[in-house]
Coordinates of C-alpha atoms in Angstrom, one line a residue:
S1 CA 159.1 -4.4 62.4
S2 CA 156.0 -3.9 64.5
V3 CA 155.2 -0.6 62.7
Q4 CA 157.0 -1.2 59.4
R5 CA 153.8 -1.2 57.4
Q6 CA 153.0 2.3 58.6
L7 CA 156.5 3.5 57.7
Q8 CA 156.5 2.5 54.0
G9 CA 156.0 6.0 52.8
Q10 CA 154.9 9.6 53.4
V11 CA 157.0 10.1 56.6
A12 CA 157.7 13.8 56.8
H13 CA 159.9 13.9 59.9
V14 CA 161.3 11.6 62.7
Y15 CA 162.0 12.7 66.3
A16 CA 163.7 10.8 69.1
T17 CA 164.1 10.4 72.8
E18 CA 167.1 8.4 74.1
S19 CA 165.3 5.1 73.5
A20 CA 162.3 5.7 71.1
F21 CA 161.3 7.3 67.8
A22 CA 158.2 9.2 66.7
A23 CA 157.5 9.6 63.0
V24 CA 155.1 12.3 61.7
K25 CA 153.5 11.4 58.4
A26 CA 152.2 13.7 55.7
D27 CA 148.6 13.1 56.8
G28 CA 149.4 14.2 60.3
S29 CA 149.4 10.8 61.9
V30 CA 152.2 9.8 64.4
V31 CA 153.9 6.4 64.4
T32 CA 156.1 5.4 67.4
W33 CA 158.4 2.6 68.2
G34 CA 161.2 1.8 70.7
L35 CA 161.1 1.3 74.4
P36 CA 157.4 1.5 75.2
D37 CA 157.7 3.4 78.5
C38 CA 160.1 5.9 77.0
G39 CA 158.0 7.2 74.2
G40 CA 157.8 4.1 72.0
D41 CA 154.1 3.5 72.8
S42 CA 151.7 6.3 72.1
S43 CA 148.5 4.2 72.2
A44 CA 147.3 6.0 75.3
V45 CA 147.2 9.3 73.4
R46 CA 146.2 8.0 70.0
C47 CA 143.0 10.0 69.9
E48 CA 144.6 13.3 71.1
L49 CA 147.3 12.9 68.4
Q50 CA 144.7 13.0 65.6
G51 CA 145.0 16.1 63.5
Q52 CA 147.9 18.0 62.1
I53 CA 151.1 17.9 64.1
G54 CA 153.3 21.0 64.0
R55 CA 156.4 19.7 65.8
I56 CA 157.4 17.1 68.4
Y57 CA 159.9 17.8 71.2
S58 CA 161.6 15.3 73.5
S59 CA 163.1 14.9 76.9
Q60 CA 165.2 11.9 77.8
S61 CA 162.3 9.5 78.0
A62 CA 159.1 11.5 76.9
F63 CA 157.7 13.2 73.9
A64 CA 155.6 16.5 73.7
A65 CA 153.8 17.1 70.4
V66 CA 152.5 20.5 69.5
K67 CA 149.5 20.4 67.2
V68 CA 148.7 23.1 64.6
D69 CA 145.7 24.1 66.7
G70 CA 148.0 24.8 69.7
A71 CA 147.2 21.7 71.7
V72 CA 150.1 19.9 73.5
V73 CA 150.0 16.1 73.7
T74 CA 152.6 14.2 75.8
W75 CA 153.5 10.6 76.3
G76 CA 156.4 8.5 77.7
L77 CA 157.6 8.1 81.3
P78 CA 154.9 10.0 83.2
D79 CA 157.1 11.6 85.9
W80 CA 159.8 12.5 83.3
G81 CA 157.4 14.7 81.2
G82 CA 155.2 12.2 79.7
D83 CA 152.2 13.3 81.8
S84 CA 151.1 16.9 81.4
S85 CA 147.6 16.5 82.7
S86 CA 148.2 18.8 85.7
V87 CA 149.0 21.7 83.3
Q88 CA 146.8 21.0 80.3
H89 CA 144.5 23.9 81.3
L90 CA 147.4 26.3 81.1
L91 CA 148.6 25.0 77.7
R92 CA 145.4 25.4 75.7
G93 CA 144.6 28.1 73.2
Q94 CA 148.0 29.5 72.3
R95 CA 150.8 28.6 70.0
T96 CA 153.6 27.1 72.1
R97 CA 157.4 26.6 71.9
I98 CA 158.7 23.8 74.0
Y99 CA 162.2 23.3 75.6
S100 CA 163.4 20.2 77.4
A101 CA 165.8 19.1 80.1
D102 CA 166.5 15.4 80.7
F103 CA 163.4 14.9 82.9
A104 CA 161.1 17.9 82.3
F105 CA 159.6 20.3 79.8
A106 CA 159.1 24.1 79.7
A107 CA 156.6 25.5 77.3
V108 CA 156.7 29.2 76.3
K109 CA 153.3 30.4 75.2
A110 CA 152.6 33.1 72.6
D111 CA 152.1 35.7 75.4
G112 CA 155.6 34.9 76.9
A113 CA 154.3 32.9 79.9
V114 CA 156.1 29.7 80.9
V115 CA 154.4 26.4 81.8
T116 CA 156.5 23.5 83.2
W117 CA 156.0 19.8 84.0
G118 CA 158.1 16.7 84.8
L119 CA 160.2 15.8 87.8
P120 CA 159.7 18.7 90.2
D121 CA 163.3 19.0 91.5
R122 CA 164.8 18.6 88.0
G123 CA 163.0 21.5 86.2
G124 CA 159.4 20.3 86.3
D125 CA 158.3 22.7 89.1
S126 CA 158.8 26.4 88.5
S127 CA 156.3 27.5 91.2
A128 CA 159.0 29.3 93.2
V129 CA 159.7 31.7 90.3
Q130 CA 156.4 31.5 88.5
H131 CA 155.6 35.2 89.2
Q132 CA 158.7 36.0 87.1
L133 CA 157.6 33.7 84.3
Q134 CA 154.1 35.2 83.6
R135 CA 155.2 37.3 80.6
Q136 CA 158.0 38.4 78.3
V137 CA 160.0 35.2 78.2
T138 CA 161.7 35.0 74.8
H139 CA 164.0 32.0 75.1
V140 CA 164.8 29.1 77.4
C141 CA 168.0 27.1 77.8
S142 CA 168.6 24.0 79.9
T143 CA 171.3 21.9 81.6
R144 CA 170.4 18.3 82.3
L145 CA 168.4 19.1 85.4
A146 CA 167.6 22.9 85.3
F147 CA 166.3 25.7 83.1
A148 CA 167.2 29.3 82.5
A149 CA 164.6 31.6 80.9
V150 CA 165.6 34.9 79.3
R151 CA 163.0 37.7 79.4
G152 CA 162.5 40.6 77.0
D153 CA 163.6 43.0 79.7
G154 CA 166.9 41.2 80.0
A155 CA 166.1 39.3 83.2
V156 CA 167.2 35.7 83.6
V157 CA 165.0 33.4 85.7
T158 CA 166.3 30.0 86.7
W159 CA 164.8 26.9 88.4
G160 CA 165.5 23.2 88.8
S161 CA 168.4 21.5 90.6
P162 CA 170.6 24.2 92.2
D163 CA 173.8 22.1 91.6
H164 CA 172.9 22.1 87.9
G165 CA 172.3 25.8 87.4
G166 CA 168.8 26.1 88.9
D167 CA 169.9 28.7 91.4
S168 CA 171.4 31.9 89.9
S169 CA 170.9 34.1 93.0
S170 CA 174.6 34.6 93.4
V171 CA 175.0 36.2 90.0
Q172 CA 171.7 38.1 89.6
R173 CA 173.5 41.4 89.9
Q174 CA 175.9 40.5 87.1
L175 CA 173.1 39.3 84.9
R176 CA 171.4 42.6 84.8
G177 CA 171.3 44.0 81.3
Q178 CA 170.6 42.5 77.9
I179 CA 171.4 38.8 77.5
V180 CA 172.1 37.8 73.9
H181 CA 173.1 34.2 74.3
I182 CA 173.0 31.4 76.9
C183 CA 175.0 28.2 76.6
S184 CA 175.1 25.2 78.9
T185 CA 177.2 22.2 79.9
Q186 CA 175.5 19.3 81.7
S187 CA 175.3 21.3 84.9
A188 CA 176.3 24.9 84.4
F189 CA 175.2 27.9 82.4
A190 CA 177.2 30.7 80.7
A191 CA 175.3 33.9 79.6
V192 CA 176.7 36.3 77.1
K193 CA 175.6 39.9 77.6
A194 CA 175.1 42.6 75.0
G195 CA 178.6 44.0 75.5
G196 CA 180.2 40.6 75.3
A197 CA 180.7 40.0 79.0
V198 CA 180.1 36.4 80.3
V199 CA 178.4 35.4 83.5
T200 CA 178.5 31.8 84.7
W201 CA 176.7 29.8 87.4
G202 CA 176.0 26.2 88.3
H203 CA 178.3 23.3 89.1
A204 CA 181.7 25.0 89.7
D205 CA 183.8 22.2 88.2
H206 CA 181.7 21.9 85.1
G207 CA 182.0 25.6 84.1
G208 CA 179.9 27.3 86.7
D209 CA 183.0 28.9 88.1
S210 CA 184.9 31.1 85.6
S211 CA 186.8 33.2 88.1
S212 CA 190.2 31.9 86.8
V213 CA 189.5 33.6 83.4
Q214 CA 187.0 36.3 84.4
R215 CA 189.3 39.1 83.3
Q216 CA 189.3 37.7 79.8
L217 CA 185.5 37.4 79.9
Q218 CA 184.7 41.0 80.7
G219 CA 183.8 41.9 77.1
Q220 CA 183.9 41.2 73.4
V221 CA 182.8 37.6 73.6
A222 CA 181.0 36.7 70.4
H223 CA 179.9 33.1 71.2
V224 CA 180.3 30.4 73.8
Y225 CA 180.4 26.6 73.1
A226 CA 180.3 23.7 75.5
T227 CA 181.3 20.1 76.1
E228 CA 179.5 18.3 79.0
S229 CA 181.9 19.7 81.5
A230 CA 183.7 22.8 80.0
F231 CA 183.1 26.0 78.0
A232 CA 185.0 27.7 75.2
A233 CA 184.4 31.3 74.4
V234 CA 185.4 32.9 71.1
K235 CA 186.1 36.6 71.3
A236 CA 185.7 39.3 68.6
D237 CA 189.5 39.3 68.1
G238 CA 189.5 35.6 67.4
S239 CA 191.0 34.5 70.6
V240 CA 189.6 31.5 72.6
V241 CA 189.0 31.4 76.3
T242 CA 188.3 28.1 78.1
W243 CA 187.3 27.0 81.6
G244 CA 185.7 24.0 83.3
L245 CA 187.1 20.5 83.8
P246 CA 190.7 20.9 82.4
D247 CA 190.9 17.4 80.9
C248 CA 187.4 17.7 79.2
G249 CA 188.1 20.9 77.3
G250 CA 188.5 23.5 80.0
D251 CA 192.3 23.8 79.5
S252 CA 193.4 24.8 75.9
S253 CA 196.9 25.9 76.9
A254 CA 198.5 23.0 74.9
V255 CA 197.0 24.4 71.7
R256 CA 197.2 28.1 72.4
C257 CA 199.5 28.8 69.5
E258 CA 197.4 26.8 67.0
L259 CA 194.2 28.7 68.1
Q260 CA 195.7 32.1 67.1
G261 CA 193.8 33.5 64.2
Q262 CA 190.2 33.8 63.3
I263 CA 187.9 31.0 64.5
G264 CA 185.0 30.1 62.3
R265 CA 183.2 27.7 64.6
I266 CA 183.8 25.3 67.5
Y267 CA 182.3 21.8 67.7
S268 CA 182.3 19.5 70.7
S269 CA 182.1 15.8 71.7
Q270 CA 181.3 14.8 75.3
S271 CA 184.8 15.8 76.5
A272 CA 186.7 17.4 73.7
F273 CA 186.5 20.5 71.4
A274 CA 187.3 20.8 67.7
A275 CA 187.8 24.4 66.4
V276 CA 187.6 25.1 62.7
K277 CA 189.6 28.2 61.7
V278 CA 188.7 30.5 58.9
D279 CA 191.7 29.2 56.9
G280 CA 190.4 25.7 57.2
A281 CA 192.7 24.4 59.9
V282 CA 191.2 22.2 62.6
V283 CA 192.5 22.5 66.2
T284 CA 191.4 20.0 68.9
W285 CA 191.8 19.7 72.7
G286 CA 190.3 17.9 75.6
L287 CA 190.5 14.2 76.5
P288 CA 192.9 12.9 73.9
D289 CA 191.3 9.5 73.3
W290 CA 187.8 11.0 73.1
G291 CA 188.6 13.4 70.2
G292 CA 190.9 15.9 71.8
D293 CA 193.9 14.5 69.9
S294 CA 193.7 14.8 66.1
S295 CA 197.4 14.6 65.4
S296 CA 197.1 11.3 63.5
V297 CA 194.7 12.8 60.9
Q298 CA 196.0 16.4 60.8
H299 CA 197.5 15.8 57.3
L300 CA 194.1 14.8 56.0
L301 CA 192.3 17.9 57.5
R302 CA 194.5 20.6 56.0
G303 CA 193.6 22.9 53.1
Q304 CA 189.8 22.5 52.9
R305 CA 186.8 24.0 54.5
T306 CA 185.4 21.4 56.9
R307 CA 182.1 20.6 58.6
I308 CA 182.4 18.6 61.8
Y309 CA 180.0 16.2 63.4
S310 CA 180.4 14.5 66.8
A311 CA 179.4 11.4 68.8
D312 CA 180.1 11.1 72.5
F313 CA 183.7 10.0 72.0
A314 CA 184.7 10.8 68.4
F315 CA 184.5 13.3 65.6
A316 CA 183.8 13.0 61.9
A317 CA 184.9 15.8 59.6
V318 CA 183.3 16.2 56.1
K319 CA 185.7 18.1 53.8
A320 CA 184.7 20.3 50.9
D321 CA 185.3 17.4 48.4
G322 CA 182.9 15.2 50.4
A323 CA 185.5 13.0 52.0
V324 CA 185.2 12.0 55.6
V325 CA 188.0 12.0 58.3
T326 CA 187.4 10.5 61.7
W327 CA 189.3 10.5 65.0
G328 CA 188.6 9.6 68.7
L329 CA 187.9 6.2 70.4
P330 CA 188.2 3.7 67.6
D331 CA 185.4 1.4 68.5
R332 CA 183.0 4.3 69.2
G333 CA 183.2 6.1 65.9
G334 CA 186.8 7.3 65.8
D335 CA 187.9 4.6 63.3
S336 CA 186.2 4.5 59.9
S337 CA 188.9 2.5 58.2
A338 CA 186.7 -0.5 57.5
V339 CA 184.4 1.7 55.3
Q340 CA 186.8 4.4 54.3
H341 CA 186.6 3.5 50.6
Q342 CA 183.0 4.4 50.8
L343 CA 183.8 7.8 52.5
Q344 CA 186.2 9.2 49.9
R345 CA 183.6 11.4 48.1
Q346 CA 180.1 12.6 47.9
V347 CA 179.2 12.6 51.6
T348 CA 176.6 15.4 52.2
H349 CA 175.6 14.8 55.8
V350 CA 176.5 12.8 58.9
C351 CA 174.3 11.8 61.9
S352 CA 175.3 10.1 65.1
T353 CA 174.1 8.0 68.0
R354 CA 176.2 8.2 71.2
L355 CA 178.7 5.6 69.8
A356 CA 178.3 5.4 66.1
F357 CA 178.0 7.5 62.9
A358 CA 175.9 7.3 59.7
A359 CA 177.0 9.2 56.6
V360 CA 174.6 10.0 53.8
R361 CA 176.2 10.3 50.3
G362 CA 174.9 12.3 47.3
D363 CA 174.1 9.0 45.5
G364 CA 171.7 8.0 48.3
A365 CA 174.0 5.4 49.9
V366 CA 174.3 5.3 53.7
V367 CA 177.6 4.3 55.3
T368 CA 177.9 3.4 59.0
W369 CA 180.7 2.8 61.5
G370 CA 181.3 2.7 65.2
S371 CA 179.7 0.4 67.8
P372 CA 177.4 -2.2 66.1
D373 CA 175.0 -2.2 69.1
H374 CA 174.6 1.6 68.6
G375 CA 173.9 1.7 64.9
G376 CA 177.4 1.2 63.5
D377 CA 176.5 -1.9 61.6
S378 CA 173.8 -1.4 59.0
S379 CA 174.5 -4.5 56.9
S380 CA 171.2 -6.1 57.7
V381 CA 169.3 -3.3 56.1
Q382 CA 171.6 -2.2 53.3

């Protein structure tokens, strides 16, 4: 309500931290609201935000706006990335892509150099490896507390919390060669090399130790997906290899037969996977109550191409005819029965908070369900 007048029209895009929003309007102005310390109050940088905004990035509790002229403006919790004053001289004058962990940012400049800020031991301080980050960085991936940068020459450079993937020294030999893809859980990385081999490091229980399946990861891996504590690799022959916390998706033995055949894509909640096969079948595993068990809705999922969306503890599948099917923890998005009559057709897109879903229909209607305190009840604004 404090900024409602500024949000009446011409908003081009909205970005979010965990507790605040930032809206960019057509005229380039930025409107913020939510927890003031976590990005909801941008008054301290109002002058710097004047001018055209290209894009806004976010950590858990801070924003970083990249302007069209290349300037980077930050606000939110200072130590968690909201204060970039110590590196502003390094950020000027070049187009910049920004990546974030929970408490830090990493900016890749046009010349391939990396600039970091935020909590030092959680990714904000890259000084120990800065000599390896002066050039050629093409992409950065993050866990909650660490970063991994991929260089054009194939090298992988890591920093941040060692227990969360910030130390890759034990696998540097295996990492030599072209890296084509890096995926992360909350505290481990998995890198896919050009030949399809997978290299892992970070918290052993959360996917950093893949020794139990290493023979299956020696080649032909096409893509890797992750929950917060487990990985799932899809190989070129359609087979799926999983590792990490067994209950949270790292053990797919119970659905091994169902996973046979070509996998189109795998989706994840916090602790469960949902694989959509090319023939339209949906196969789930992981914590049963958190989305790993879809047996109660399997009859509704058969026979159509499906797009799947996730909250922390539930999934929502949009079928080709626009109908929605949900499963997982009932009060956290897994039960949409109260609004199911509004979800039988025309749903084009679904968005989620941690514990609720919002479905957008083709006729413009918005249908919500899940925890009321997390956006599951939109009756006051319908």
